[in-house]
Tab-separated table of C-alpha atoms in Angstrom:
chain	number	residue	atom	x	y	z
A	27	UNK	CA	4.146	-7.526	-9.770
A	28	UNK	CA	1.272	-8.669	-11.185
A	29	UNK	CA	1.188	-12.275	-9.228
A	30	UNK	CA	1.855	-10.334	-6.165
A	31	UNK	CA	-1.355	-7.849	-6.409
A	32	UNK	CA	-3.688	-12.032	-7.213
A	33	UNK	CA	-1.460	-13.141	-4.081
A	34	UNK	CA	-2.921	-9.789	-1.757
A	35	UNK	CA	-6.502	-10.238	-3.367
A	36	UNK	CA	-6.822	-13.951	-2.811
A	37	UNK	CA	-5.337	-15.125	0.792
A	38	UNK	CA	-6.013	-18.972	-0.976
A	39	UNK	CA	-3.420	-18.788	-3.273
A	40	UNK	CA	-0.857	-21.427	-1.829
A	41	UNK	CA	3.175	-21.409	-2.651
A	42	UNK	CA	5.762	-23.846	-3.093
A	43	UNK	CA	9.234	-23.245	-3.293
A	44	UNK	CA	10.867	-25.020	-6.551
A	45	UNK	CA	13.823	-27.960	-5.851
A	46	UNK	CA	16.240	-26.395	-7.667
A	47	UNK	CA	16.057	-23.603	-5.439
A	48	UNK	CA	16.326	-25.960	-2.515
A	49	UNK	CA	19.379	-27.091	-4.029
A	50	UNK	CA	21.131	-24.050	-4.021
A	51	UNK	CA	20.338	-23.459	-0.135
A	52	UNK	CA	21.391	-26.357	0.568
A	53	UNK	CA	25.079	-26.453	-1.010
A	54	UNK	CA	25.186	-22.674	0.551
A	55	UNK	CA	23.994	-24.006	3.485
A	56	UNK	CA	26.536	-26.723	3.366
A	57	UNK	CA	29.853	-23.796	3.223
A	58	UNK	CA	27.836	-22.059	6.106
A	59	UNK	CA	28.534	-25.146	7.894
A	60	UNK	CA	31.585	-25.994	6.982
A	61	UNK	CA	32.730	-22.502	7.729
A	62	UNK	CA	31.540	-23.457	11.343
A	63	UNK	CA	32.783	-26.556	12.207
A	64	UNK	CA	36.038	-27.253	9.724
A	65	UNK	CA	37.506	-23.677	8.703
A	66	UNK	CA	36.449	-21.264	11.720
A	67	UNK	CA	36.152	-18.152	9.744
A	68	UNK	CA	35.794	-14.701	11.683
A	69	UNK	CA	32.203	-14.038	9.565
A	70	UNK	CA	30.446	-10.692	10.892
A	71	UNK	CA	26.716	-12.352	12.283
A	72	UNK	CA	28.119	-16.272	11.905
A	73	UNK	CA	30.583	-16.376	14.001
A	74	UNK	CA	30.789	-12.902	15.410
A	75	UNK	CA	28.470	-11.015	17.908
A	76	UNK	CA	25.877	-8.173	15.942
A	77	UNK	CA	26.590	-4.700	15.012
A	78	UNK	CA	28.999	-2.720	17.474
A	79	UNK	CA	29.662	-6.108	19.038
A	80	UNK	CA	31.469	-7.841	15.627
A	81	UNK	CA	34.453	-8.098	17.655
A	82	UNK	CA	33.189	-10.671	19.869
A	83	UNK	CA	33.730	-14.028	19.239
A	84	UNK	CA	30.445	-16.758	19.798
A	85	UNK	CA	31.839	-20.232	19.729
A	86	UNK	CA	30.377	-22.895	17.246
A	87	UNK	CA	29.026	-24.559	20.836
A	88	UNK	CA	26.739	-21.149	21.370
A	89	UNK	CA	24.925	-20.878	18.239
A	90	UNK	CA	21.584	-22.570	19.003
A	91	UNK	CA	21.340	-20.462	21.661
A	92	UNK	CA	23.066	-17.514	20.218
A	93	UNK	CA	19.808	-17.386	17.616
A	94	UNK	CA	17.589	-17.675	20.377
A	95	UNK	CA	18.820	-14.238	22.201
A	96	UNK	CA	19.278	-12.568	18.595
A	97	UNK	CA	15.184	-13.099	18.443
A	98	UNK	CA	14.998	-12.231	21.834
A	99	UNK	CA	17.489	-8.208	22.600
A	100	UNK	CA	15.626	-7.390	18.993
A	101	UNK	CA	11.377	-8.220	19.446
A	102	UNK	CA	11.226	-5.011	20.673
A	103	UNK	CA	8.831	-3.195	18.481
A	104	UNK	CA	5.520	-1.187	19.688
A	105	UNK	CA	2.692	0.069	18.535
A	106	UNK	CA	0.096	-1.273	16.259
A	107	UNK	CA	0.085	-4.529	14.053
A	108	UNK	CA	0.809	-4.691	10.619
A	109	UNK	CA	-2.175	-5.682	8.748
A	110	UNK	CA	-2.506	-9.117	7.780
A	111	UNK	CA	-1.746	-8.786	4.263
A	112	UNK	CA	0.886	-7.138	4.530
A	113	UNK	CA	2.598	-9.648	6.854
A	114	UNK	CA	1.374	-12.688	4.536
A	115	UNK	CA	3.305	-10.871	1.960
A	116	UNK	CA	6.204	-9.807	3.773
A	117	UNK	CA	6.711	-13.715	4.454
A	118	UNK	CA	6.380	-14.691	1.407
A	119	UNK	CA	9.377	-11.783	0.101
A	120	UNK	CA	11.204	-13.094	2.921
A	121	UNK	CA	10.698	-16.828	1.566
A	122	UNK	CA	11.586	-16.119	-1.960
A	123	UNK	CA	15.036	-13.926	-1.028
A	124	UNK	CA	16.132	-16.810	1.226
A	125	UNK	CA	14.869	-19.369	-1.752
A	126	UNK	CA	17.858	-17.396	-4.019
A	127	UNK	CA	20.782	-19.109	-2.338
A	128	UNK	CA	22.967	-16.212	-1.251
A	129	UNK	CA	21.658	-16.177	2.684
A	130	UNK	CA	23.185	-19.616	3.979
A	131	UNK	CA	19.984	-21.055	5.982
A	132	UNK	CA	18.535	-24.471	5.890
A	133	UNK	CA	16.202	-24.975	3.215
A	134	UNK	CA	13.736	-26.384	6.255
A	135	UNK	CA	13.662	-22.141	7.530
A	136	UNK	CA	11.892	-21.632	4.159
A	137	UNK	CA	9.375	-24.596	4.416
A	138	UNK	CA	8.712	-22.847	7.776
A	139	UNK	CA	7.838	-19.568	6.302
A	140	UNK	CA	5.700	-21.710	4.094
A	141	UNK	CA	3.451	-23.474	6.474
A	142	UNK	CA	2.760	-20.603	7.565
A	143	UNK	CA	1.349	-19.352	4.656
A	144	UNK	CA	-0.387	-22.171	3.596
A	145	UNK	CA	-2.216	-22.454	6.838
A	146	UNK	CA	-3.589	-19.355	7.592
A	147	UNK	CA	-0.975	-18.395	10.445
A	148	UNK	CA	-0.323	-15.161	10.480
A	149	UNK	CA	2.035	-13.609	12.980
A	150	UNK	CA	1.271	-10.440	14.655
A	151	UNK	CA	4.296	-7.860	13.852
A	152	UNK	CA	4.795	-4.366	15.896
A	153	UNK	CA	5.048	-1.351	13.136
A	154	UNK	CA	7.461	0.675	14.886
A	155	UNK	CA	10.776	-0.107	15.907
A	156	UNK	CA	13.061	-0.321	12.425
A	157	UNK	CA	15.116	2.131	11.099
A	158	UNK	CA	15.095	0.991	7.525
A	159	UNK	CA	18.394	-0.424	7.065
A	160	UNK	CA	16.999	-4.005	8.030
A	161	UNK	CA	13.640	-4.675	9.441
A	162	UNK	CA	14.739	-6.047	12.735
A	163	UNK	CA	12.361	-5.005	15.815
A	164	UNK	CA	9.184	-6.647	13.668
A	165	UNK	CA	11.272	-9.520	12.070
A	166	UNK	CA	12.804	-10.871	15.272
A	167	UNK	CA	9.394	-11.124	16.183
A	168	UNK	CA	8.566	-13.026	13.178
A	169	UNK	CA	11.137	-15.533	13.963
A	170	UNK	CA	9.705	-15.987	17.942
A	171	UNK	CA	6.604	-17.052	15.833
A	172	UNK	CA	8.052	-19.186	13.216
A	173	UNK	CA	10.151	-21.088	16.275
A	174	UNK	CA	7.249	-21.465	18.054
A	175	UNK	CA	7.991	-19.300	21.564
A	176	UNK	CA	5.484	-18.521	23.900
A	177	UNK	CA	6.586	-15.321	23.252
A	178	UNK	CA	5.116	-14.805	19.464
A	179	UNK	CA	2.047	-13.770	19.025
A	180	UNK	CA	0.122	-14.630	16.144
A	181	UNK	CA	-3.408	-15.365	14.767
A	182	UNK	CA	-5.023	-18.439	13.729
A	183	UNK	CA	-9.030	-18.618	12.307
A	184	UNK	CA	-9.344	-14.907	14.029
A	185	UNK	CA	-8.395	-16.278	17.089
A	186	UNK	CA	-4.901	-14.520	18.836
A	187	UNK	CA	-2.562	-16.625	21.110
A	188	UNK	CA	0.977	-17.018	21.942
A	189	UNK	CA	2.768	-18.955	19.576
A	190	UNK	CA	3.129	-22.091	21.395
A	191	UNK	CA	-0.707	-22.425	22.106
A	192	UNK	CA	-1.734	-21.377	18.343
A	193	UNK	CA	0.700	-23.838	16.299
A	194	UNK	CA	-0.611	-26.519	18.211
A	195	UNK	CA	-4.749	-25.469	17.545
A	196	UNK	CA	-3.346	-25.216	13.335
A	197	UNK	CA	-1.760	-28.742	13.884
A	198	UNK	CA	1.659	-27.683	13.048
A	199	UNK	CA	4.112	-30.065	14.150
A	200	UNK	CA	6.560	-29.407	15.000
A	201	UNK	CA	5.302	-26.800	17.423
A	202	UNK	CA	9.371	-25.885	18.434
A	203	UNK	CA	11.657	-24.932	15.767
A	204	UNK	CA	14.913	-23.863	16.595
A	205	UNK	CA	17.049	-21.621	14.691
A	206	UNK	CA	20.691	-22.889	13.401
A	207	UNK	CA	23.417	-20.525	12.674
A	208	UNK	CA	23.278	-17.791	10.542
A	209	UNK	CA	19.543	-18.152	10.378
A	210	UNK	CA	18.482	-15.153	12.927
A	211	UNK	CA	20.146	-12.328	11.277
A	212	UNK	CA	19.301	-14.107	7.467
A	213	UNK	CA	15.696	-13.480	9.138
A	214	UNK	CA	15.680	-10.540	9.921
A	215	UNK	CA	17.986	-8.634	7.887
A	216	UNK	CA	16.889	-6.317	4.626
A	217	UNK	CA	14.016	-4.226	4.710
A	218	UNK	CA	11.304	-6.970	4.287
A	219	UNK	CA	8.345	-5.667	5.825
A	220	UNK	CA	9.037	-2.019	4.238
A	221	UNK	CA	8.671	-3.756	0.927
A	222	UNK	CA	6.383	-5.700	2.395
A	223	UNK	CA	4.014	-2.511	3.119
A	224	UNK	CA	5.153	-0.255	-0.011
A	225	UNK	CA	3.927	-3.135	-2.637
A	226	UNK	CA	0.470	-2.890	-0.516
A	227	UNK	CA	0.603	0.961	-0.979
A	228	UNK	CA	1.185	0.997	-4.481
A	229	UNK	CA	-1.653	-1.996	-5.155
A	230	UNK	CA	-3.533	0.136	-3.236
A	231	UNK	CA	-2.328	3.719	-4.227
A	232	UNK	CA	-3.243	2.040	-7.721
A	233	UNK	CA	-6.542	1.733	-7.178
A	234	UNK	CA	-6.992	5.171	-5.573
A	235	UNK	CA	-5.824	6.247	-8.716
A	236	UNK	CA	-8.353	4.717	-11.029
A	237	UNK	CA	-11.670	5.783	-8.048
A	238	UNK	CA	-9.890	9.438	-8.555
A	239	UNK	CA	-11.022	9.622	-12.038
A	240	UNK	CA	-14.629	7.603	-11.138
A	241	UNK	CA	-14.783	10.819	-8.944
A	242	UNK	CA	-13.900	13.475	-11.762
A	243	UNK	CA	-16.057	12.016	-14.051
A	244	UNK	CA	-19.022	12.194	-11.271
A	245	UNK	CA	-18.679	15.755	-10.212
A	246	UNK	CA	-18.188	16.831	-14.020
A	247	UNK	CA	-21.512	15.306	-14.710
A	248	UNK	CA	-23.256	16.943	-11.414
A	249	UNK	CA	-21.455	20.585	-12.919
A	250	UNK	CA	-22.448	20.056	-16.254
A	251	UNK	CA	-18.856	19.855	-16.966
A	252	UNK	CA	-16.749	21.208	-20.594
A	253	UNK	CA	-15.536	18.230	-21.559
A	254	UNK	CA	-13.627	19.601	-24.613
A	255	UNK	CA	-10.637	19.419	-21.894
A	256	UNK	CA	-10.595	15.650	-22.238
A	257	UNK	CA	-10.355	15.283	-25.791
A	258	UNK	CA	-7.520	12.866	-26.304
A	259	UNK	CA	-5.617	15.435	-29.178
A	260	UNK	CA	-4.939	17.182	-25.833
A	261	UNK	CA	-3.585	14.564	-23.940
A	262	UNK	CA	-1.494	13.677	-27.249
A	263	UNK	CA	-0.055	16.964	-27.363
A	264	UNK	CA	1.875	16.284	-24.062
A	265	UNK	CA	2.677	12.878	-24.476
A	266	UNK	CA	2.119	12.017	-20.717
A	267	UNK	CA	0.742	7.914	-20.536
A	268	UNK	CA	-0.879	8.287	-17.100
A	269	UNK	CA	-2.781	12.413	-18.526
A	270	UNK	CA	-3.395	10.027	-21.508
A	271	UNK	CA	-5.229	7.562	-19.869
A	272	UNK	CA	-6.983	8.848	-17.527
A	273	UNK	CA	-8.952	11.269	-20.338
A	274	UNK	CA	-9.362	7.986	-21.268
A	275	UNK	CA	-11.684	6.687	-18.819
A	276	UNK	CA	-13.729	10.180	-18.119
A	277	UNK	CA	-14.344	10.543	-21.632
A	278	UNK	CA	-15.642	6.323	-21.348
A	279	UNK	CA	-17.694	6.904	-18.181
A	280	UNK	CA	-19.261	9.951	-20.040
A	281	UNK	CA	-19.776	8.278	-23.123
A	282	UNK	CA	-23.706	8.918	-23.853
A	283	UNK	CA	-23.928	11.786	-21.482
A	284	UNK	CA	-26.136	14.801	-22.338
A	285	UNK	CA	-25.520	16.391	-19.228
A	286	UNK	CA	-22.188	17.667	-20.149
A	287	UNK	CA	-23.514	19.376	-23.173
A	288	UNK	CA	-24.213	23.329	-24.286
A	289	UNK	CA	-27.861	22.058	-24.201
A	290	UNK	CA	-27.880	20.136	-20.611
A	291	UNK	CA	-26.151	23.364	-19.459
A	292	UNK	CA	-28.501	25.467	-20.896
A	293	UNK	CA	-31.371	23.582	-18.443
A	294	UNK	CA	-29.967	25.229	-16.112
A	295	UNK	CA	-29.889	29.060	-17.354
A	296	UNK	CA	-26.266	28.674	-18.638
A	297	UNK	CA	-27.244	31.055	-21.578
A	298	UNK	CA	-23.084	31.451	-22.987
A	299	UNK	CA	-20.864	29.138	-24.113
A	300	UNK	CA	-18.838	27.960	-20.473
A	301	UNK	CA	-15.474	27.635	-22.942
A	302	UNK	CA	-13.174	26.087	-19.954
A	303	UNK	CA	-14.205	25.017	-16.272
A	304	UNK	CA	-11.562	25.935	-13.351
A	305	UNK	CA	-8.087	24.048	-13.273
A	306	UNK	CA	-9.410	21.593	-11.101
A	307	UNK	CA	-11.312	20.250	-13.488
A	308	UNK	CA	-9.973	20.858	-16.653
A	309	UNK	CA	-6.000	20.192	-15.695
A	310	UNK	CA	-7.203	16.589	-13.421
A	311	UNK	CA	-6.280	14.540	-16.198
A	312	UNK	CA	-2.368	16.319	-15.667
A	313	UNK	CA	-2.780	15.871	-12.208
A	314	UNK	CA	-4.297	12.167	-12.220
A	315	UNK	CA	-1.779	11.108	-15.163
A	316	UNK	CA	1.872	12.366	-13.496
A	317	UNK	CA	-0.135	10.467	-9.616
A	318	UNK	CA	-0.165	7.639	-12.387
A	319	UNK	CA	3.677	8.064	-13.306
A	320	UNK	CA	4.933	8.663	-9.849
A	321	UNK	CA	3.044	4.798	-9.329
A	322	UNK	CA	4.692	3.530	-12.413
A	323	UNK	CA	8.518	4.627	-11.088
A	324	UNK	CA	7.764	3.027	-7.881
A	325	UNK	CA	6.334	-0.203	-9.701
A	326	UNK	CA	9.939	-0.042	-11.070
A	327	UNK	CA	12.044	0.093	-7.686
A	328	UNK	CA	9.391	-2.559	-6.066
A	329	UNK	CA	9.983	-4.799	-9.775
A	330	UNK	CA	13.781	-4.832	-8.818
A	331	UNK	CA	13.781	-5.248	-5.125
A	332	UNK	CA	11.522	-8.336	-4.997
A	333	UNK	CA	14.329	-10.143	-6.109
A	334	UNK	CA	16.985	-8.361	-4.267
A	335	UNK	CA	19.416	-9.762	-2.013
A	336	UNK	CA	18.954	-7.298	0.681
A	337	UNK	CA	20.713	-8.806	3.854
A	338	UNK	CA	23.830	-9.404	4.984
A	339	UNK	CA	26.343	-10.584	4.925
A	340	UNK	CA	26.053	-12.308	1.768
A	341	UNK	CA	27.157	-15.710	0.326
A	342	UNK	CA	28.796	-16.262	-2.807
A	343	UNK	CA	30.079	-18.791	-4.928
A	344	UNK	CA	33.098	-18.324	-7.695
A	345	UNK	CA	36.455	-19.634	-9.403
A	346	UNK	CA	38.192	-19.666	-6.202
A	347	UNK	CA	35.216	-21.427	-3.400
A	348	UNK	CA	33.058	-19.081	-1.203
A	349	UNK	CA	33.061	-15.650	0.295
A	350	UNK	CA	30.962	-14.226	2.925
A	351	UNK	CA	30.966	-10.941	1.963
A	352	UNK	CA	29.655	-7.638	4.400
A	353	UNK	CA	28.047	-4.884	2.457
A	354	UNK	CA	25.051	-2.161	3.179
A	355	UNK	CA	22.129	-4.391	1.021
A	356	UNK	CA	20.028	-3.991	4.156
A	357	UNK	CA	19.685	-0.621	3.682
A	358	UNK	CA	15.917	0.514	2.615
A	359	UNK	CA	17.056	3.748	1.335
A	360	UNK	CA	15.599	3.626	-1.837
A	361	UNK	CA	12.590	2.676	-0.313
A	362	UNK	CA	12.496	5.589	1.371
A	363	UNK	CA	12.358	7.779	-1.067
A	364	UNK	CA	9.533	5.722	-3.485
A	365	UNK	CA	7.428	6.551	-0.711
A	366	UNK	CA	8.188	9.738	0.377
A	367	UNK	CA	7.350	11.158	-3.417
A	368	UNK	CA	4.161	8.041	-3.315
A	369	UNK	CA	2.657	10.347	-0.347
A	370	UNK	CA	3.758	13.582	-1.793
A	371	UNK	CA	1.359	12.707	-4.698
A	372	UNK	CA	-1.278	11.142	-2.997
A	373	UNK	CA	-2.038	13.851	-0.636
A	374	UNK	CA	-2.032	16.893	-3.853
A	375	UNK	CA	-4.332	14.258	-5.567
A	376	UNK	CA	-6.803	14.692	-2.290
A	377	UNK	CA	-5.925	18.206	-2.462
A	378	UNK	CA	-7.988	18.461	-6.060
A	379	UNK	CA	-10.282	16.246	-5.136
A	380	UNK	CA	-11.275	18.418	-2.241
A	381	UNK	CA	-11.590	21.574	-4.715
A	382	UNK	CA	-13.877	20.388	-6.767
A	383	UNK	CA	-16.333	18.833	-4.100
A	384	UNK	CA	-15.406	22.352	-2.182
A	385	UNK	CA	-16.999	23.914	-5.621
A	386	UNK	CA	-20.479	21.564	-5.806
A	387	UNK	CA	-21.121	23.421	-2.393
A	388	UNK	CA	-20.745	27.047	-3.651
A	389	UNK	CA	-23.050	28.489	-5.499
A	390	UNK	CA	-20.167	30.942	-7.456
A	391	UNK	CA	-19.008	28.173	-8.251
A	392	UNK	CA	-20.800	25.373	-9.074
A	393	UNK	CA	-23.411	26.886	-11.962
A	394	UNK	CA	-26.672	27.515	-9.966
A	395	UNK	CA	-26.536	23.984	-7.281
A	396	UNK	CA	-28.292	25.123	-4.119
A	397	UNK	CA	-25.855	26.503	-1.277
A	398	UNK	CA	-23.960	24.235	0.719
A	399	UNK	CA	-26.395	21.422	-1.462
A	400	UNK	CA	-28.731	21.983	1.061
A	401	UNK	CA	-32.150	19.613	0.244
A	402	UNK	CA	-34.529	21.311	1.352
A	403	UNK	CA	-34.978	25.005	2.753
A	404	UNK	CA	-31.448	26.987	2.235
A	405	UNK	CA	-30.943	28.251	6.020
A	406	UNK	CA	-33.599	25.716	8.165
A	407	UNK	CA	-30.706	23.208	6.283
A	408	UNK	CA	-27.546	23.300	6.537
A	409	UNK	CA	-26.613	20.804	3.925
A	410	UNK	CA	-23.191	19.521	3.221
A	411	UNK	CA	-20.677	22.100	4.605
A	412	UNK	CA	-19.921	20.162	7.503
A	413	UNK	CA	-19.353	16.671	4.930
A	414	UNK	CA	-17.026	18.647	3.469
A	415	UNK	CA	-15.552	20.042	5.406
A	416	UNK	CA	-14.078	16.863	6.625
A	417	UNK	CA	-12.120	16.818	3.229
A	418	UNK	CA	-10.447	19.836	4.403
A	419	UNK	CA	-9.481	18.390	7.667
A	420	UNK	CA	-7.942	15.150	6.011
A	421	UNK	CA	-6.030	17.321	3.619
A	422	UNK	CA	-4.398	19.283	6.501
A	423	UNK	CA	-3.169	16.666	8.129
A	424	UNK	CA	-1.853	14.412	4.953
A	425	UNK	CA	0.022	18.084	4.505
A	426	UNK	CA	1.877	17.279	7.054
A	427	UNK	CA	2.510	13.455	6.781
A	428	UNK	CA	3.581	14.231	3.174
A	429	UNK	CA	7.022	16.049	4.621
A	430	UNK	CA	9.438	13.231	3.786
A	431	UNK	CA	11.021	10.602	6.389
A	432	UNK	CA	13.708	10.136	4.445
A	433	UNK	CA	16.205	13.353	5.554
A	434	UNK	CA	15.265	12.669	9.396
A	435	UNK	CA	18.503	9.782	10.123
A	436	UNK	CA	18.970	9.589	13.045
A	437	UNK	CA	22.178	7.659	14.734
A	438	UNK	CA	21.508	4.451	16.735
A	439	UNK	CA	23.541	1.450	17.914
A	440	UNK	CA	26.696	3.262	19.621
A	441	UNK	CA	27.185	5.334	15.888
A	442	UNK	CA	27.541	1.646	14.413
A	443	UNK	CA	24.335	2.886	12.388
A	444	UNK	CA	25.298	6.252	11.772
A	445	UNK	CA	23.270	6.343	9.125
A	446	UNK	CA	19.328	5.014	8.910
A	447	UNK	CA	17.069	5.689	5.376
A	448	UNK	CA	13.639	6.066	8.602
A	449	UNK	CA	11.715	3.818	5.866
A	450	UNK	CA	9.311	2.818	8.216
A	451	UNK	CA	8.432	6.071	9.223
A	452	UNK	CA	7.457	6.882	5.330
A	453	UNK	CA	5.642	3.332	5.344
A	454	UNK	CA	3.782	4.475	8.602
A	455	UNK	CA	3.242	8.039	7.048
A	456	UNK	CA	2.473	6.156	3.732
A	457	UNK	CA	-0.223	3.860	5.492
A	458	UNK	CA	-2.527	7.289	6.996
A	459	UNK	CA	-2.398	9.451	3.698
A	460	UNK	CA	-3.945	6.503	1.255
A	461	UNK	CA	-6.853	6.483	4.100
A	462	UNK	CA	-7.245	9.805	4.566
A	463	UNK	CA	-7.436	10.063	0.208
A	464	UNK	CA	-10.081	7.317	0.688
A	465	UNK	CA	-11.926	9.399	2.337
A	466	UNK	CA	-11.222	12.918	0.878
A	467	UNK	CA	-12.685	10.672	-2.306
A	468	UNK	CA	-15.615	9.385	-1.067
A	469	UNK	CA	-16.819	13.049	0.182
A	470	UNK	CA	-16.327	13.906	-3.052
A	471	UNK	CA	-18.705	11.197	-4.684
A	472	UNK	CA	-21.071	11.404	-2.060
A	473	UNK	CA	-20.868	14.803	-3.163
A	474	UNK	CA	-21.654	14.799	-6.496
A	475	UNK	CA	-24.090	12.112	-6.169
A	476	UNK	CA	-26.280	14.922	-4.003
A	477	UNK	CA	-25.368	17.144	-6.904
A	478	UNK	CA	-27.291	15.120	-8.881
A	479	UNK	CA	-30.398	14.483	-7.041
A	480	UNK	CA	-30.559	18.366	-6.235
A	481	UNK	CA	-30.996	19.378	-10.047
A	482	UNK	CA	-31.787	15.151	-11.658
A	483	UNK	CA	-35.690	16.439	-12.137
A	484	UNK	CA	-34.864	19.316	-14.085
A	485	UNK	CA	-32.580	17.767	-15.751
A	486	UNK	CA	-35.352	14.975	-16.899
A	487	UNK	CA	-35.110	14.280	-20.330
A	488	UNK	CA	-31.623	13.944	-20.179
A	489	UNK	CA	-29.000	11.042	-20.310
A	490	UNK	CA	-26.184	10.351	-17.849
A	491	UNK	CA	-23.252	8.988	-19.388
A	492	UNK	CA	-23.508	5.158	-19.850
A	493	UNK	CA	-20.370	4.666	-16.794
A	494	UNK	CA	-21.917	7.506	-14.647
A	495	UNK	CA	-25.282	6.260	-14.274
A	496	UNK	CA	-23.670	2.853	-13.424
A	497	UNK	CA	-21.786	4.890	-10.416
A	498	UNK	CA	-24.369	6.629	-9.629
A	499	UNK	CA	-27.428	4.353	-9.232
A	500	UNK	CA	-24.848	1.856	-7.197
A	501	UNK	CA	-24.120	4.658	-4.366
A	502	UNK	CA	-27.910	5.343	-4.481
A	503	UNK	CA	-28.898	1.501	-3.647
A	504	UNK	CA	-25.953	1.893	-0.663
A	505	UNK	CA	-26.844	5.953	0.146
A	506	UNK	CA	-30.141	7.694	0.142
A	507	UNK	CA	-29.953	11.282	-1.005
A	508	UNK	CA	-30.437	13.632	1.978
A	509	UNK	CA	-33.530	16.124	1.291
A	510	UNK	CA	-33.599	17.719	4.552
A	511	UNK	CA	-30.967	17.127	7.213
A	512	UNK	CA	-30.463	13.954	8.977
A	513	UNK	CA	-27.947	12.604	10.657
A	514	UNK	CA	-25.531	11.956	7.761
A	515	UNK	CA	-22.162	10.857	9.052
A	516	UNK	CA	-24.240	7.120	8.642
A	517	UNK	CA	-24.243	7.735	5.355
A	518	UNK	CA	-20.384	9.583	5.100
A	519	UNK	CA	-19.387	5.934	6.576
A	520	UNK	CA	-21.470	4.114	3.916
A	521	UNK	CA	-19.837	6.079	1.586
A	522	UNK	CA	-16.473	5.634	2.585
A	523	UNK	CA	-16.907	1.632	3.252
A	524	UNK	CA	-18.038	1.564	-1.057
A	525	UNK	CA	-14.785	3.080	-1.186
A	526	UNK	CA	-12.904	0.844	1.137
A	527	UNK	CA	-14.094	-2.009	-0.084
A	528	UNK	CA	-13.509	-0.937	-3.797
A	529	UNK	CA	-17.649	-2.193	-4.064
A	530	UNK	CA	-17.642	1.738	-6.899
A	531	UNK	CA	-14.916	0.610	-8.400
A	532	UNK	CA	-15.530	-3.075	-9.513
A	533	UNK	CA	-19.142	-1.433	-10.713
A	534	UNK	CA	-17.118	0.285	-13.583
A	535	UNK	CA	-13.740	-1.471	-13.883
A	536	UNK	CA	-14.377	-3.032	-16.895
A	537	UNK	CA	-14.809	0.501	-18.118
A	538	UNK	CA	-11.564	1.885	-17.326
A	539	UNK	CA	-7.798	1.101	-18.772
């Protein structure tokens, strides 16, 4: 998984296939060609039609045009294109699986994908159409691009055009690359794009879970919070690794803070000991930690799927020779379940963040902060009420998106595919959930920074935490405090970009577990 994270972050990484893998692929391919020309066996997807048409025979001499027809009949995806990082990852994953030698393709098909990867050629693949029992539609679009068909759409060096045109500009030879028998189905079968999206979502979600720790720590600073709830002894008494990690991150970020002490709280008039904060602060290690544990579960699923042969049929060698076996490894149920699970966990992480930012705006809950975090005269200035309302709106949408896609199977294709995982629906809503969470955390960070500005004068002489000071100063290098009502949307947009581009996380990454 770490190698894939590096691949996502660095498009310059080059990929090659090992000689040993090439040899295994060549050996299986020779058997496929023997079945076609000598034995003339009935093998699904090689000598037969697809799906409901499995009982119709395809002649060996029609194989090249059969591959082209498969691509044309399946490349009917609609909607927006997948992000470039996801498409690169999908090509890498498919090349890896085909290199295992169970699919019966030529080595040249694998090398063709690596040419695209290493040359910065990005196929444009629509998001809608896959039912999660093999990503047939989007991978058929990939097939059109790999074959250099004019109907394929490709991006190269920022320019979009037909695959035929853009491959010429990229200097790829040959431009046209016909598929051989078996290769169209081998390319399309399996949940490749679901897996690529799940890996990408896991990578983003891990970063956001750590950023949530940062937002929590900055909010605790602004609230002059009670940090005894983050004592390591409490966390170890529960024994959840993610919980222990979150509490450690918060303690590290707040190390050296005099704001989160009884003396710091007395500065703003708290005479009695705080004792304990609201659950949204006090139990954050438990919830943040639970999210991290869900992510660890997802990582076990993904680590297994990365090297799984998930197309149909699969070819195996044994003592009695080669066999082609039809099965259901293409089904994306495990990925659909895992994506639904992470969507629920990330939504609740956003719920917690929204509750913490809401408390900052409420004088009854913020221990002395101005209403709405207004910088000037309250009433004349509305402050951050509408900024924080965005978090409420986003959380409302996330709750709808968190409804599971995996229970929504609808039969398709003449009832031949009478159960579908709907994993691509889980992918699409997870992408939206992650985008919403980025914005909710940005709002918490912006509100916390505003709260710190409003009381900084009264806290003169008291140090902030080593890590929280770094975060606060970074925010203020990009986004000014709002002393009087102004066009705050521009500042909110800057804050969201700092989150999306991982600028804040990079500033304190050395302090985080």
